[in-house]
Structure formats: structure tokens, C-alpha cells
Amino acid sequence: MSNLLGYFRQRLLSSTAGSSTPPGQPRSGHHQEHQEHARSPEGKGARRPQRLSSLLSVRSVAGEVFLLQLAVVVLLVAAAVVALVVQSQSAAMLDARHRTLAAAGTFAESPGIVPALRSAHPSAVLQPSAEAARKIAGVDGINVYTLDGLTLTHSDPRQIGKHVVGPFSKAAAGNSFTETFEGSLGRSVVSVVPVKDPDGRVIAIVSSPVTVENVQGMVNRQLPVVLGTAALVLALSAGGTALVSRRLLRRTHGLGPAEMTRMYEHHDAVLHAVREGVLIIGGGGRLLLANDEARRLLNLPVDAEGLPVTELGLEEGIADQIASGRSATDELHMAADRLLAVNIRPTAPYGQAGTVVTLRDTTELRALSGRAEVARERLRLLYDAGVQVGTTLNVERTAEELAEVAVPRFADVVTVDLLDPVLRGEEPPEAITEMRRTAVVGLHGDHPLSPVGELIRFAPTGPVAAGLAGGRAVLEADLGTTHRWRAQNQANAAQILDRGIHSLIVVPLRARGVVLGMTGYWRGQDSPPFDEEDVSFAEELTARAALSVDNARRYTREHNMAVTLQRSLLPRGVPEQSAVEVAHRYLAAQAGVGGDWFDVIPLPGARVALVVGDVVGHGLHAAATMGRLRTAVYNFSTLDLPPDELLSHLDELVAHIDTDEQEWQGITGATCLCAIYDPVSGQVTAATAGHPGPALIRPDGTVSFPEVPVSPPLGLGAGLPMETVTVTLPEGSRLALFTDGLIESRDRDPDAGLAALRAALAGPARTPEETCTAVIDAMLPARPSDDVALLVARTRRLDPERIAEWDVSPDPAAVSPVRNACARRLAEWGLEDIAFTTELILSELITNAIRYGTEPIRVRLLYDRSLVCEVSDGSSTSPHLRRAETTDEGGRGLFLVAQFAERWGTRYTARGKIIWSEQALHAGAAAPTMDLGEALLAGWDDEGF
């Protein structure tokens, strides 16, 4: 029961406290204090110092207010005293009703009353609690009755256990009530409350009576205090009124009623008539004043004054700005759906610390601002298009970049269709009937639009045809209601609409007055349909991108021309020869074709020249220069020059090209490496002009880099002699000639490149093709930054059994024995078919050497793919082929040699010269242009007989 008593005490005290709280008074409104600058006493209209006697004058607002307030205070105090006396009577009755109902209800709802009622002795349990509760509540009793009237608790313990008859039927039905009755102790009030079990059934009744006289006595005891308080209030009010009036007198500076009226009229005009919002914010960030326009613009609540600005429900940006207290001029902020121009100024020194805020509705400017934002965004898009479109000079990629930059900032889907000649870099045709889909951006997976790569034929009534005919963009604002575009997309028009695409702009892709293709801008989903302003922007964006597409087309054309030129200038295949087995690789740089080249040139005597060169730069000029140098090397090789002399002539040629005033552009840099391999001796002779030397891979797999004397690059030799190096190679050795792009790169120095090349070349014996593949895979990325030319040659040695040599004495009689020995060797080799012509050729060459040359004289036959006859002597005099005059006894030997040999020539050596000839191995392989008789008779004309 201690819990029950504590619960009763808590509930009862809270009930009585709530009933005694006076009703709340309405909030006092804030008023705006007006402050004027003190006028100088010397100035016109200076006011006299204010005196206390002015409070009694009705000429000032303060005097009127003082007298009126004093009268009002007296009336209010008198009325309050009368009202308190009258009210005390009714308050006593009301307090009695509240007190009894609270006591009975609290006891009936106490937590332990139901278990107590159902206990074996409910009176013993409830009576102490009831008495304690009665004393706490200040009532005459708290009585508990069963439904049949049996008293369980009573203020008079003698009544416990007795049956009573009372008006408890309403309470038994579950309703509480309060009644007033006249009892033996006077007028009394009783409240009856039912007690319900957890199931809601009434199981008992609690009543609480109290006499009105007891309650009235407490009120009467307070009446002297009330009267004394009223007198004190009257005195304090009079004094306070005087103080307030004096302060008002000082605040108003003695203004009269007319002046105050005019001032407040102005104040009301600001509050209600001005069409500009005005807010006054206190130093603590609280709103002190807001006029009607400010309330409308900011949608302020009715009781906004006094609340912090941050709690007024404003947009975060404008709320923080207003509460910041800093000055601002025409700053734009959003408030709901309005765009407000905010001005903030401090109120000091014209008032207390704070700020005054003015708000101007610029919602009408919002549309203009929105259009300006759209314009800024589109300018930004045009700028981005200028930066992002045309970065690769690839036509297909440029079309993709146009589509990517426009999605999703302008359109949801963009398609780009180009003419096939444009994709190939060619000039577009005049008649346009079909284009190829080049880019689709904005759709993924299966989509109803034509895929990339498909050739599209345009319907004559479709928007594309209309755009081509008019040369302008075509707008289909609503694809669901228009039908012109369906002619182009009959098969999948419904799928396009089902995908949510609803608006289209088709723009010709034109550059320099020529149509390159068409661009389609599509919108779908929640995007708004295109309008006329979008058409203008689409034309501008497409026109800018068209220039990039055309530049890429022109670059493609030039690139194709350069590639075609370079391919035509590079070797198409390796010529047949027996000295070396050759494999080669050429990789163009990422920047395009360049000036690297290689060549394999067969030389007389079964020899072969291996050449690798490099021209600095890329493009047509580098390719053309490479072709000129390669042609020059080939022509110099026909002179059978050694490598150093060949490079010296090439150096002079380059220097002449660079100094030629008619040359539109000189050679900015060129290098060359030339190596000549002789399969008879196994020697290779190499010379270089500013080029890396070759790599030598011996049959055991070891790699070395022979030191070739380095000369300046071509054109910079200044007439200085070139130097060579001669190395004897074992049969099966491999030579690797390469350009600097193989070993040099931005992230690798030449030494590291040579080390990597050594590792790639080393190892077991491989074919030249396998060697090229291994080197390229190990050394180069997929797209090298520089051209790379690689030439790998595996050397061979000519079989000594196929070599025959004789020394010839300088006697004409020695010709016959040598000729007979050569005939016997040809018979051993099975070359009887060409023995007669070979004897004739040798007879003429040996006779010339004996007659015009010097010792030593040697004859050598080489049996290779052809039969090579070589006659060497110690003289440097070179014979010349000419037609003999009728009076000449000689001069017809070389003419016969030229007629019966495939090729013939002269090669100079350090000790003289070698005159050589080549013959086909079979007589029918290369028949002479005339028979022997005709050849002999050709030396004379008809007049010679």
C-alpha cells in the first residue's frame, strides 16, 4: 500500500497544481522604439531640456499617457479587488468540486486498490491509505463502498461495515459525477468515482465529500493579503507609470500627439503598404519586426517575431545570410519558389545593435536567369566540345566524341552517320543516298536504332532527306504525333516509341560547304521535347564538330597517301640470292608513317648488301625522303662501291639536297648503315653514318656488337672520309641490323635498350623469322613511339667445290690453257650447255687484261645461282663498251661480252680492278638477243665491207 499511497500523492499534487495555475496571458507584442538624433541647441528648432513637470502636461504624448495610465490603474485595481471578492465565492465551490473529484479519482485509479478489494479483509488494507489520502487531499473523507452499499472505508471508522443508501447508480454504471448537497455541516460537495478491474467491470465505488465552508475559510484568510497587495500594486503601478511616462517622454523627445500620429502612420505604411519586405533582426539573431510584404515573400508564421531567424523555416541559404549580420547588397537567394534580392545593413547608430534587411521579389527575373543558366551551360558544352572532339584525328573516334560530349547534357541519345568516302578519307560525293552508322551513344544492349557499321539508305520523304535537301536541321518535336520520321524507321518505329524516345533533331554534318554525314539528337524518358532554340544549338554544335570530322578525314587521306607512298618505296620482297637467309620487320610509329627503311641488294660475285636507314620525322616528307635515299643507295650499289664510298656519295647527295634553294624542305636528319657480305670469304664489311652498328649472333648463341667506326649523320660529313670494319663470320652466324626506334624510347636509354636487345637475341639457334618475332615481342609495345626497321640475315658460305681460280701470266699464249681448264671445270659442274659462250667471254676478258692490264692477273669462276666469271688485274683502268669504227682492229670484245652475258661490270679493289660477268646456268635460260654470227657482224656496217 506504500506504492498506492505514493502514486496517490503524486497524482493528487499534479492535479491540484494544474487547477491552481492561472490562465495564460496573451503574448505581449513587440514595439519599435524610435530614436532621433539629438538636435543641436544652436540649430533651428532646438528642443528645451525635458522636466518632470511635463508629465502632467497634456501637450506631450508622455503627459497624456501618464494621466491615462494612472486612471486606468486605479480603475483596474478597484475592479480587481471587487472581482476577487466575488470570485472567491465561486472559486471556493469550484475548488471543492475539483478537490473532491481529484481525491476520489486518484484513489480509485491507484495501482493497489483492485487487489485490496479482492483481498480477504479489504477494509484493513484500504482504511489506512484512505485516511492518509484524505489528509493529503484536504477533504472530509475518502469512502469506499461495494456495489451493494457496504462501507469498506470511512472517515468515521464506526461506519465501516455498515450498509448505506446513496445516489450511486450512475457510478455503478461506470460514470463519475459530482453533486452539491446541504448536509448537517452545511453546504457540501461530494464526488463519486467507480473502481474498475482490468476487464473494465465496476467492482466498487469511491466517494470524497468536503464542506464548502472549509474551502471558503482558506480563501477568506487570504483576503487581507489580497487587499494589501492591491494597495501595493496601485502604488507601484502609479510609480511605474510615472517612470514609464518619464522614459517615454525622453524617448519621444517631447513629441506631441500629432507628431507621434504622423510617425506611426509612416510606421504603418512601412509595415503594410510598402511593396518591399522589411525585417529587423536583433543582435541575438532574433526577428524583431517583419512587415506584411516580408511575411508574404518568406511565408512567415503569425508568431514569427521573437523567434530566431534559423527557426522560421526559411531556406538554409537565405536564413544563414540574414542571421549572419554582415552587410550585403542585392544578393540573390531562393525562398520557396521566389528569387529574392537581399540587402542587409546594420541598424547602428540609429538603434540597438542589429540589422535591417530589405527583400525585393525578383521572381520575374527568374525566367531570364534560367535562360541565362541554360545559355551558360550550352556555352560550356560548346567549349567542352571544342576541347573533347577531334583529339585523335580518327574519323570514327571523332564521331564518337561528338556523340559522347552531347549525351546526356543535350540529348539522351546521339547517332552519327557518315559517308563511306569520308570514312576512307576521300572527298564526299555530290549525290547522297546512303550513309554508314558510325556512332551510337546513349543506348546499351539491344536497341531499336541501327547499329554501328550498318549501311543506311535514306527514305526520300524522311527527315534526313529533308535536311540534306534544305541544308538545315529538321525538328521532329513529338515523334508520337508526326509520321515523316516513320518513313525512315518503319520496321522499328513502334520500338523506338516504346523505348521512351519522343523527340528528334536531324542536323547535316557540313564542313566547308560539303555534307559529310548526318547527326541525330534524340530525347526520351523525362527530358523535355526539343524546341527551336535547341535546333539552333544543335546546328552550332554539329558545325563545330563537322570541322573536326573534316580535319580527321583530311588527315586520313594524307595518312593513306603517306602509307601508300611508303609501301611503294619500301621493299616489297627480298630478292633471291644465296649469300644470306633474310627476315625483316617494319613497324610504323603511333604518330604515323616515318622514314625508316631497309634493303637487301644482291651484288656481283654472289655478294649481298644489307642496308638499314632512318630519316627523322613522320609523314609524307619523311617517306619521300626515305624513298630518295633508298633509290640513291640502290643506284650507288650498281656501281659496286664498297660501303664507305657508298655512304660518302650518299652524304654528298644529302648535303646537296639540303643546300638546294629550290628544295621546299631539307632533310632534317638521316642515318644509314651499310654492310656487304661475301659468301666466298665469309667476310662482312660495314660502315655507318650516324647509325647504330649491327648485332652479331654467332652459331653458339653469343651476341656481340662489333665496333663500327661512327661517322656523322648524312649531310654533316663535310667531305670527311668514311671508315669501315671487316669481320670474318662463321657459317650460320646471324647479323641483326636495326634502327634506333628498337632500342631507344622515352622511358629507356640506349644502353638499357642494347642490353635488352642482347638478351632477346641470345640463345639457341633460331631462324631469322623466329629471331625477328622474338625481338619485336621482347622489345616493343603494341604501338611504338618511333618507327622500327629490323633486318636479320643468317650467313651462308659458298661451297669451295664451286669455286675455281687460276693465275694467268701476261702472255697471250696463256689464254688457251686457261680457257681449256675452265672448259674442263664447267664439264665437271655439268654446265656444258654454256661452255662455248663462257670460253668466248673468258677469252675476251683475259685478252683485255693481258693487253691493257698489269700483273697479277687472276681468273675465278663462281658456280652459284648463276655462273660468275671474274678476271682481275693490277690496273685501275676501266674498259668501256663502245661500237668499234670500221677502221678499228679491236674494240669489239666487250660488245660480245655484253651480248652473251646477263650482266657484266667492273669492281675496283685496293690492288686493281675486277671485270666480271654473269651467265644463266642453262643456255635456254637467257638466250642472247642475236646469235654469234650476228654479234660478230654487228661490229661492222655495210660500208665496212
mmCIF file of N, CA, C and O in Angstrom, residues 722-780:
data_model
loop_
_atom_site.group_PDB
_atom_site.id
_atom_site.type_symbol
_atom_site.label_atom_id
_atom_site.label_comp_id
_atom_site.label_asym_id
_atom_site.label_seq_id
_atom_site.Cartn_x
_atom_site.Cartn_y
_atom_site.Cartn_z
ATOM 1 N N MET A 722 84.736 8.177 -94.891
ATOM 2 C CA MET A 722 84.081 7.192 -94.035
ATOM 3 C C MET A 722 85.059 6.066 -93.727
ATOM 4 O O MET A 722 85.998 5.799 -94.488
ATOM 5 N N GLU A 723 84.832 5.388 -92.625
ATOM 6 C CA GLU A 723 85.664 4.265 -92.227
ATOM 7 C C GLU A 723 84.816 3.016 -92.160
ATOM 8 O O GLU A 723 83.604 3.058 -91.926
ATOM 9 N N THR A 724 85.490 1.862 -92.370
ATOM 10 C CA THR A 724 84.790 0.584 -92.377
ATOM 11 C C THR A 724 85.419 -0.356 -91.364
ATOM 12 O O THR A 724 86.545 -0.119 -90.864
ATOM 13 N N VAL A 725 84.737 -1.451 -91.105
ATOM 14 C CA VAL A 725 85.250 -2.539 -90.296
ATOM 15 C C VAL A 725 84.927 -3.835 -91.024
ATOM 16 O O VAL A 725 83.855 -3.972 -91.635
ATOM 17 N N THR A 726 85.878 -4.765 -91.004
ATOM 18 C CA THR A 726 85.704 -6.049 -91.686
ATOM 19 C C THR A 726 85.818 -7.158 -90.660
ATOM 20 O O THR A 726 86.789 -7.201 -89.867
ATOM 21 N N VAL A 727 84.817 -8.043 -90.652
ATOM 22 C CA VAL A 727 84.762 -9.155 -89.696
ATOM 23 C C VAL A 727 84.506 -10.429 -90.483
ATOM 24 O O VAL A 727 83.651 -10.456 -91.399
ATOM 25 N N THR A 728 85.264 -11.486 -90.172
ATOM 26 C CA THR A 728 85.061 -12.798 -90.779
ATOM 27 C C THR A 728 84.066 -13.572 -89.911
ATOM 28 O O THR A 728 84.273 -13.727 -88.702
ATOM 29 N N LEU A 729 82.980 -14.044 -90.536
ATOM 30 C CA LEU A 729 81.897 -14.686 -89.803
ATOM 31 C C LEU A 729 81.902 -16.187 -90.022
ATOM 32 O O LEU A 729 82.077 -16.653 -91.174
ATOM 33 N N PRO A 730 81.699 -16.946 -88.965
ATOM 34 C CA PRO A 730 81.500 -18.385 -89.156
ATOM 35 C C PRO A 730 80.192 -18.619 -89.901
ATOM 36 O O PRO A 730 79.242 -17.833 -89.803
ATOM 37 N N GLU A 731 80.136 -19.727 -90.638
ATOM 38 C CA GLU A 731 78.906 -20.034 -91.360
ATOM 39 C C GLU A 731 77.779 -20.284 -90.351
ATOM 40 O O GLU A 731 77.979 -20.929 -89.333
ATOM 41 N N GLY A 732 76.601 -19.718 -90.655
ATOM 42 C CA GLY A 732 75.460 -19.851 -89.752
ATOM 43 C C GLY A 732 75.323 -18.712 -88.766
ATOM 44 O O GLY A 732 74.392 -18.703 -87.949
ATOM 45 N N SER A 733 76.242 -17.768 -88.806
ATOM 46 C CA SER A 733 76.106 -16.581 -87.946
ATOM 47 C C SER A 733 74.926 -15.741 -88.435
ATOM 48 O O SER A 733 74.514 -15.813 -89.604
ATOM 49 N N ARG A 734 74.404 -14.922 -87.527
ATOM 50 C CA ARG A 734 73.304 -14.037 -87.880
ATOM 51 C C ARG A 734 73.706 -12.590 -87.620
ATOM 52 O O ARG A 734 74.340 -12.276 -86.617
ATOM 53 N N LEU A 735 73.331 -11.759 -88.561
ATOM 54 C CA LEU A 735 73.530 -10.312 -88.431
ATOM 55 C C LEU A 735 72.164 -9.662 -88.231
ATOM 56 O O LEU A 735 71.210 -9.966 -88.956
ATOM 57 N N ALA A 736 72.071 -8.762 -87.248
ATOM 58 C CA ALA A 736 70.832 -8.020 -86.976
ATOM 59 C C ALA A 736 71.109 -6.541 -87.176
ATOM 60 O O ALA A 736 71.918 -5.952 -86.453
ATOM 61 N N LEU A 737 70.468 -5.950 -88.180
ATOM 62 C CA LEU A 737 70.564 -4.524 -88.445
ATOM 63 C C LEU A 737 69.235 -3.889 -88.047
ATOM 64 O O LEU A 737 68.159 -4.429 -88.379
ATOM 65 N N PHE A 738 69.279 -2.756 -87.372
ATOM 66 C CA PHE A 738 68.065 -2.177 -86.810
ATOM 67 C C PHE A 738 68.201 -0.658 -86.777
ATOM 68 O O PHE A 738 69.301 -0.110 -86.863
ATOM 69 N N THR A 739 67.060 0.002 -86.616
ATOM 70 C CA THR A 739 67.038 1.451 -86.420
ATOM 71 C C THR A 739 66.938 1.758 -84.932
ATOM 72 O O THR A 739 66.627 0.878 -84.111
ATOM 73 N N ASP A 740 67.182 3.029 -84.584
ATOM 74 C CA ASP A 740 67.252 3.392 -83.160
ATOM 75 C C ASP A 740 65.910 3.278 -82.455
ATOM 76 O O ASP A 740 65.858 3.253 -81.224
ATOM 77 N N GLY A 741 64.794 3.230 -83.200
ATOM 78 C CA GLY A 741 63.495 3.078 -82.539
ATOM 79 C C GLY A 741 63.354 1.769 -81.803
ATOM 80 O O GLY A 741 62.503 1.639 -80.913
ATOM 81 N N LEU A 742 64.211 0.771 -82.137
ATOM 82 C CA LEU A 742 64.137 -0.513 -81.454
ATOM 83 C C LEU A 742 64.738 -0.454 -80.063
ATOM 84 O O LEU A 742 64.275 -1.152 -79.149
ATOM 85 N N ILE A 743 65.748 0.367 -79.861
ATOM 86 C CA ILE A 743 66.458 0.355 -78.581
ATOM 87 C C ILE A 743 66.237 1.623 -77.774
ATOM 88 O O ILE A 743 66.537 1.657 -76.579
ATOM 89 N N GLU A 744 65.708 2.701 -78.393
ATOM 90 C CA GLU A 744 65.522 3.952 -77.680
ATOM 91 C C GLU A 744 64.033 4.244 -77.527
ATOM 92 O O GLU A 744 63.235 3.961 -78.417
ATOM 93 N N SER A 745 63.687 4.816 -76.376
ATOM 94 C CA SER A 745 62.321 5.268 -76.118
ATOM 95 C C SER A 745 62.380 6.311 -75.016
ATOM 96 O O SER A 745 63.439 6.581 -74.448
ATOM 97 N N ARG A 746 61.219 6.881 -74.714
ATOM 98 C CA ARG A 746 61.186 7.934 -73.697
ATOM 99 C C ARG A 746 61.535 7.410 -72.313
ATOM 100 O O ARG A 746 62.056 8.141 -71.476
ATOM 101 N N ASP A 747 61.228 6.149 -72.046
ATOM 102 C CA ASP A 747 61.483 5.590 -70.712
ATOM 103 C C ASP A 747 62.647 4.600 -70.707
ATOM 104 O O ASP A 747 62.774 3.799 -69.780
ATOM 105 N N ARG A 748 63.470 4.630 -71.745
ATOM 106 C CA ARG A 748 64.599 3.693 -71.797
ATOM 107 C C ARG A 748 65.750 4.334 -72.565
ATOM 108 O O ARG A 748 65.564 4.838 -73.683
ATOM 109 N N ASP A 749 66.963 4.321 -71.975
ATOM 110 C CA ASP A 749 68.111 4.903 -72.649
ATOM 111 C C ASP A 749 68.741 3.863 -73.586
ATOM 112 O O ASP A 749 68.422 2.669 -73.517
ATOM 113 N N PRO A 750 69.619 4.304 -74.479
ATOM 114 C CA PRO A 750 70.189 3.359 -75.458
ATOM 115 C C PRO A 750 70.947 2.194 -74.826
ATOM 116 O O PRO A 750 70.883 1.068 -75.340
ATOM 117 N N ASP A 751 71.675 2.436 -73.740
ATOM 118 C CA ASP A 751 72.439 1.347 -73.111
ATOM 119 C C ASP A 751 71.495 0.260 -72.605
ATOM 120 O O ASP A 751 71.741 -0.941 -72.802
ATOM 121 N N ALA A 752 70.411 0.687 -71.956
ATOM 122 C CA ALA A 752 69.436 -0.302 -71.491
ATOM 123 C C ALA A 752 68.782 -1.003 -72.678
ATOM 124 O O ALA A 752 68.481 -2.211 -72.624
ATOM 125 N N GLY A 753 68.551 -0.261 -73.760
ATOM 126 C CA GLY A 753 67.964 -0.885 -74.935
ATOM 127 C C GLY A 753 68.885 -1.918 -75.554
ATOM 128 O O GLY A 753 68.432 -2.997 -75.980
ATOM 129 N N LEU A 754 70.180 -1.611 -75.619
ATOM 130 C CA LEU A 754 71.136 -2.589 -76.148
ATOM 131 C C LEU A 754 71.202 -3.830 -75.274
ATOM 132 O O LEU A 754 71.310 -4.958 -75.779
ATOM 133 N N ALA A 755 71.148 -3.641 -73.956
ATOM 134 C CA ALA A 755 71.161 -4.797 -73.053
ATOM 135 C C ALA A 755 69.927 -5.663 -73.275
ATOM 136 O O ALA A 755 70.002 -6.911 -73.295
ATOM 137 N N ALA A 756 68.768 -5.037 -73.449
ATOM 138 C CA ALA A 756 67.545 -5.801 -73.703
ATOM 139 C C ALA A 756 67.612 -6.501 -75.056
ATOM 140 O O ALA A 756 67.146 -7.647 -75.203
ATOM 141 N N LEU A 757 68.191 -5.826 -76.055
ATOM 142 C CA LEU A 757 68.329 -6.458 -77.368
ATOM 143 C C LEU A 757 69.279 -7.648 -77.298
ATOM 144 O O LEU A 757 69.042 -8.702 -77.919
ATOM 145 N N ARG A 758 70.355 -7.512 -76.555
ATOM 146 C CA ARG A 758 71.298 -8.629 -76.389
ATOM 147 C C ARG A 758 70.576 -9.839 -75.790
ATOM 148 O O ARG A 758 70.759 -10.976 -76.237
ATOM 149 N N ALA A 759 69.744 -9.575 -74.767
ATOM 150 C CA ALA A 759 69.028 -10.685 -74.135
ATOM 151 C C ALA A 759 68.026 -11.319 -75.088
ATOM 152 O O ALA A 759 67.804 -12.531 -75.066
ATOM 153 N N ALA A 760 67.388 -10.495 -75.947
ATOM 154 C CA ALA A 760 66.390 -11.033 -76.873
ATOM 155 C C ALA A 760 67.041 -11.840 -77.998
ATOM 156 O O ALA A 760 66.450 -12.803 -78.505
ATOM 157 N N LEU A 761 68.268 -11.466 -78.400
ATOM 158 C CA LEU A 761 68.938 -12.170 -79.488
ATOM 159 C C LEU A 761 69.663 -13.418 -79.032
ATOM 160 O O LEU A 761 69.868 -14.353 -79.821
ATOM 161 N N ALA A 762 70.109 -13.440 -77.787
ATOM 162 C CA ALA A 762 70.912 -14.553 -77.298
ATOM 163 C C ALA A 762 70.054 -15.804 -77.199
ATOM 164 O O ALA A 762 68.825 -15.759 -77.103
ATOM 165 N N GLY A 763 70.753 -16.946 -77.208
ATOM 166 C CA GLY A 763 70.040 -18.192 -77.041
ATOM 167 C C GLY A 763 70.332 -19.172 -78.150
ATOM 168 O O GLY A 763 71.229 -18.979 -78.979
ATOM 169 N N PRO A 764 69.581 -20.243 -78.173
ATOM 170 C CA PRO A 764 69.833 -21.293 -79.179
ATOM 171 C C PRO A 764 69.587 -20.770 -80.584
ATOM 172 O O PRO A 764 68.966 -19.732 -80.783
ATOM 173 N N ALA A 765 70.072 -21.537 -81.536
ATOM 174 C CA ALA A 765 69.952 -21.129 -82.935
ATOM 175 C C ALA A 765 68.485 -21.054 -83.335
ATOM 176 O O ALA A 765 67.699 -21.962 -83.054
ATOM 177 N N ARG A 766 68.142 -19.950 -83.981
ATOM 178 C CA ARG A 766 66.784 -19.741 -84.474
ATOM 179 C C ARG A 766 66.847 -19.247 -85.904
ATOM 180 O O ARG A 766 67.851 -18.664 -86.332
ATOM 181 N N THR A 767 65.769 -19.426 -86.617
ATOM 182 C CA THR A 767 65.701 -18.900 -87.975
ATOM 183 C C THR A 767 65.575 -17.390 -87.909
ATOM 184 O O THR A 767 65.196 -16.809 -86.875
ATOM 185 N N PRO A 768 65.883 -16.700 -88.984
ATOM 186 C CA PRO A 768 65.705 -15.243 -88.973
ATOM 187 C C PRO A 768 64.270 -14.822 -88.665
ATOM 188 O O PRO A 768 64.063 -13.818 -87.972
ATOM 189 N N GLU A 769 63.279 -15.548 -89.165
ATOM 190 C CA GLU A 769 61.889 -15.204 -88.855
ATOM 191 C C GLU A 769 61.624 -15.327 -87.369
ATOM 192 O O GLU A 769 60.983 -14.455 -86.749
ATOM 193 N N GLU A 770 62.081 -16.407 -86.756
ATOM 194 C CA GLU A 770 61.900 -16.589 -85.315
ATOM 195 C C GLU A 770 62.645 -15.517 -84.539
ATOM 196 O O GLU A 770 62.167 -15.027 -83.501
ATOM 197 N N THR A 771 63.814 -15.147 -85.034
ATOM 198 C CA THR A 771 64.581 -14.099 -84.349
ATOM 199 C C THR A 771 63.844 -12.770 -84.404
ATOM 200 O O THR A 771 63.752 -12.053 -83.389
ATOM 201 N N CYS A 772 63.289 -12.408 -85.562
ATOM 202 C CA CYS A 772 62.537 -11.149 -85.665
ATOM 203 C C CYS A 772 61.345 -11.144 -84.721
ATOM 204 O O CYS A 772 61.087 -10.156 -84.023
ATOM 205 N N THR A 773 60.631 -12.235 -84.684
ATOM 206 C CA THR A 773 59.449 -12.311 -83.816
ATOM 207 C C THR A 773 59.833 -12.174 -82.351
ATOM 208 O O THR A 773 59.189 -11.443 -81.579
ATOM 209 N N ALA A 774 60.892 -12.851 -81.942
ATOM 210 C CA ALA A 774 61.319 -12.783 -80.540
ATOM 211 C C ALA A 774 61.756 -11.373 -80.171
ATOM 212 O O ALA A 774 61.447 -10.872 -79.073
ATOM 213 N N VAL A 775 62.495 -10.721 -81.068
ATOM 214 C CA VAL A 775 62.977 -9.366 -80.758
ATOM 215 C C VAL A 775 61.814 -8.384 -80.668
ATOM 216 O O VAL A 775 61.736 -7.565 -79.730
ATOM 217 N N ILE A 776 60.891 -8.423 -81.604
ATOM 218 C CA ILE A 776 59.757 -7.484 -81.581
ATOM 219 C C ILE A 776 58.904 -7.703 -80.339
ATOM 220 O O ILE A 776 58.488 -6.743 -79.672
ATOM 221 N N ASP A 777 58.638 -8.950 -79.988
ATOM 222 C CA ASP A 777 57.811 -9.232 -78.805
ATOM 223 C C ASP A 777 58.487 -8.773 -77.530
ATOM 224 O O ASP A 777 57.817 -8.306 -76.590
ATOM 225 N N ALA A 778 59.807 -8.895 -77.456
ATOM 226 C CA ALA A 778 60.510 -8.556 -76.216
ATOM 227 C C ALA A 778 60.810 -7.077 -76.095
ATOM 228 O O ALA A 778 60.894 -6.547 -74.975
ATOM 229 N N MET A 779 60.935 -6.373 -77.196
ATOM 230 C CA MET A 779 61.450 -5.011 -77.145
ATOM 231 C C MET A 779 60.396 -3.927 -77.303
ATOM 232 O O MET A 779 60.587 -2.810 -76.818
ATOM 233 N N LEU A 780 59.283 -4.196 -77.959
ATOM 234 C CA LEU A 780 58.388 -3.122 -78.369
ATOM 235 C C LEU A 780 56.990 -3.290 -77.805
ATOM 236 O O LEU A 780 56.500 -4.425 -77.639
#
